[in-house]
Short mmCIF file of C-alpha atoms in Angstrom, two decimals:
data_model
loop_
_atom_site.label_atom_id
_atom_site.label_comp_id
_atom_site.label_asym_id
_atom_site.label_seq_id
_atom_site.Cartn_x
_atom_site.Cartn_y
_atom_site.Cartn_z
CA MET Z 1 162.70 82.25 302.95
CA PRO Z 2 160.39 84.33 305.15
CA VAL Z 3 161.73 83.45 308.62
CA SER Z 4 160.22 85.60 311.38
CA SER Z 5 162.66 84.50 314.09
CA ALA Z 6 165.63 82.16 314.33
CA GLU Z 7 168.34 81.04 316.71
CA TYR Z 8 171.45 79.13 315.66
CA GLY Z 9 174.22 77.89 317.89
CA GLU Z 10 177.35 75.79 317.84
CA THR Z 11 179.27 74.35 320.76
CA GLY Z 12 182.38 72.23 320.84
CA GLU Z 13 186.13 72.24 320.47
CA ALA Z 14 188.41 71.73 317.48
CA GLY Z 15 189.10 68.05 316.97
CA TYR Z 16 185.81 66.99 318.55
CA PRO Z 17 182.27 66.85 317.14
CA ILE Z 18 180.57 70.26 317.00
CA GLU Z 19 176.96 70.38 318.22
CA GLN Z 20 174.89 72.48 315.84
CA GLU Z 21 171.31 73.52 316.55
CA LEU Z 22 168.78 75.63 314.66
CA GLU Z 23 165.30 76.74 315.69
CA ALA Z 24 163.46 78.97 313.21
CA VAL Z 25 159.83 80.04 312.80
CA VAL Z 26 158.04 80.80 309.53
CA THR Z 27 154.75 82.70 309.83
CA ASP Z 28 153.75 82.67 306.14
CA THR Z 29 151.90 79.36 306.10
CA SER Z 30 150.02 79.84 302.85
CA SER Z 31 149.56 76.67 300.79
CA ALA Z 32 152.14 77.74 298.22
CA GLU Z 33 154.74 78.61 300.90
CA LEU Z 34 154.18 75.37 302.85
CA ASN Z 35 154.41 73.23 299.72
CA GLY Z 36 157.63 74.96 298.69
CA LEU Z 37 159.25 74.57 302.11
CA ARG Z 38 158.20 70.95 302.50
CA THR Z 39 159.64 70.18 299.06
CA LEU Z 40 162.85 72.05 299.93
CA PHE Z 41 163.34 70.17 303.21
CA ALA Z 42 162.20 66.74 302.00
CA GLU Z 43 165.85 65.77 301.54
CA ALA Z 44 169.03 66.44 303.48
CA GLY Z 45 171.35 69.10 302.10
CA LEU Z 46 173.20 72.31 302.93
CA VAL Z 47 171.77 75.20 304.93
CA LEU Z 48 172.83 78.79 304.18
CA LEU Z 49 172.39 81.08 307.18
CA ASP Z 50 172.18 84.87 306.75
CA PHE Z 51 172.95 86.57 310.08
CA THR Z 52 171.72 90.05 311.05
CA ASN Z 53 175.34 91.27 311.15
CA GLY Z 54 175.67 90.49 307.41
CA GLU Z 55 177.71 87.33 307.88
CA ARG Z 56 176.75 84.25 305.86
CA ARG Z 57 177.64 80.69 306.88
CA VAL Z 58 176.99 77.25 305.39
CA VAL Z 59 176.05 74.33 307.63
CA GLY Z 60 176.62 70.82 306.28
CA SER Z 61 178.57 69.34 303.41
CA ASP Z 62 178.10 66.70 300.74
CA GLU Z 63 179.50 64.10 303.16
CA PHE Z 64 177.56 65.38 306.19
CA PRO Z 65 174.27 66.90 304.96
CA VAL Z 66 171.71 68.52 307.27
CA GLN Z 67 168.20 67.16 307.69
CA VAL Z 68 165.80 69.98 308.64
CA ASN Z 69 162.64 68.95 310.50
CA THR Z 70 159.37 70.81 309.93
CA GLU Z 71 156.35 71.05 312.22
CA LEU Z 72 153.16 73.02 311.64
CA SER Z 73 151.31 74.13 314.79
CA GLY Z 74 149.30 76.84 316.52
CA THR Z 75 146.57 79.34 315.63
CA PRO Z 76 147.44 81.26 313.59
CA ALA Z 77 149.62 78.53 312.17
CA THR Z 78 153.41 78.73 312.23
CA LEU Z 79 155.97 76.37 310.76
CA SER Z 80 158.93 75.39 312.94
CA LEU Z 81 162.20 74.50 311.21
CA THR Z 82 164.67 72.68 313.43
CA PHE Z 83 167.77 70.54 313.47
CA LYS Z 84 170.15 69.40 316.17
CA ARG Z 85 173.18 67.40 315.14
CA ASP Z 86 176.82 66.62 315.79
CA SER Z 87 179.10 67.61 312.94
CA PRO Z 88 182.79 66.90 312.38
CA GLU Z 89 183.24 70.56 311.36
CA PRO Z 90 181.76 73.95 312.27
CA ALA Z 91 179.69 76.06 309.88
CA LYS Z 92 181.86 77.58 307.17
CA VAL Z 93 181.97 81.21 306.10
CA TYR Z 94 180.19 81.53 302.77
CA SER Z 95 181.80 83.49 299.98
CA SER Z 96 180.41 83.80 296.48
CA PHE Z 97 182.30 82.25 293.61
#
């Protein structure tokens, strides 16, 4: 996904809910890209985060899926992708199968 900037954070302690928050901006707001992203985020699911240091983490699970909110604004238009939630577990390190 063509994300131009993003910030992800988690706060909390083991045994307590973990607050997870994502703010990302997509600048490719062509019709095809917007339709694809809106379809992708129409339902709750898992979010795979690729960090600049090469690390990959998965937020959410089948029992606690993530609902990503989308908002189109500005000139030129940008699409904001956000979520803020409490989770019973932190993001997990992703490893391929």
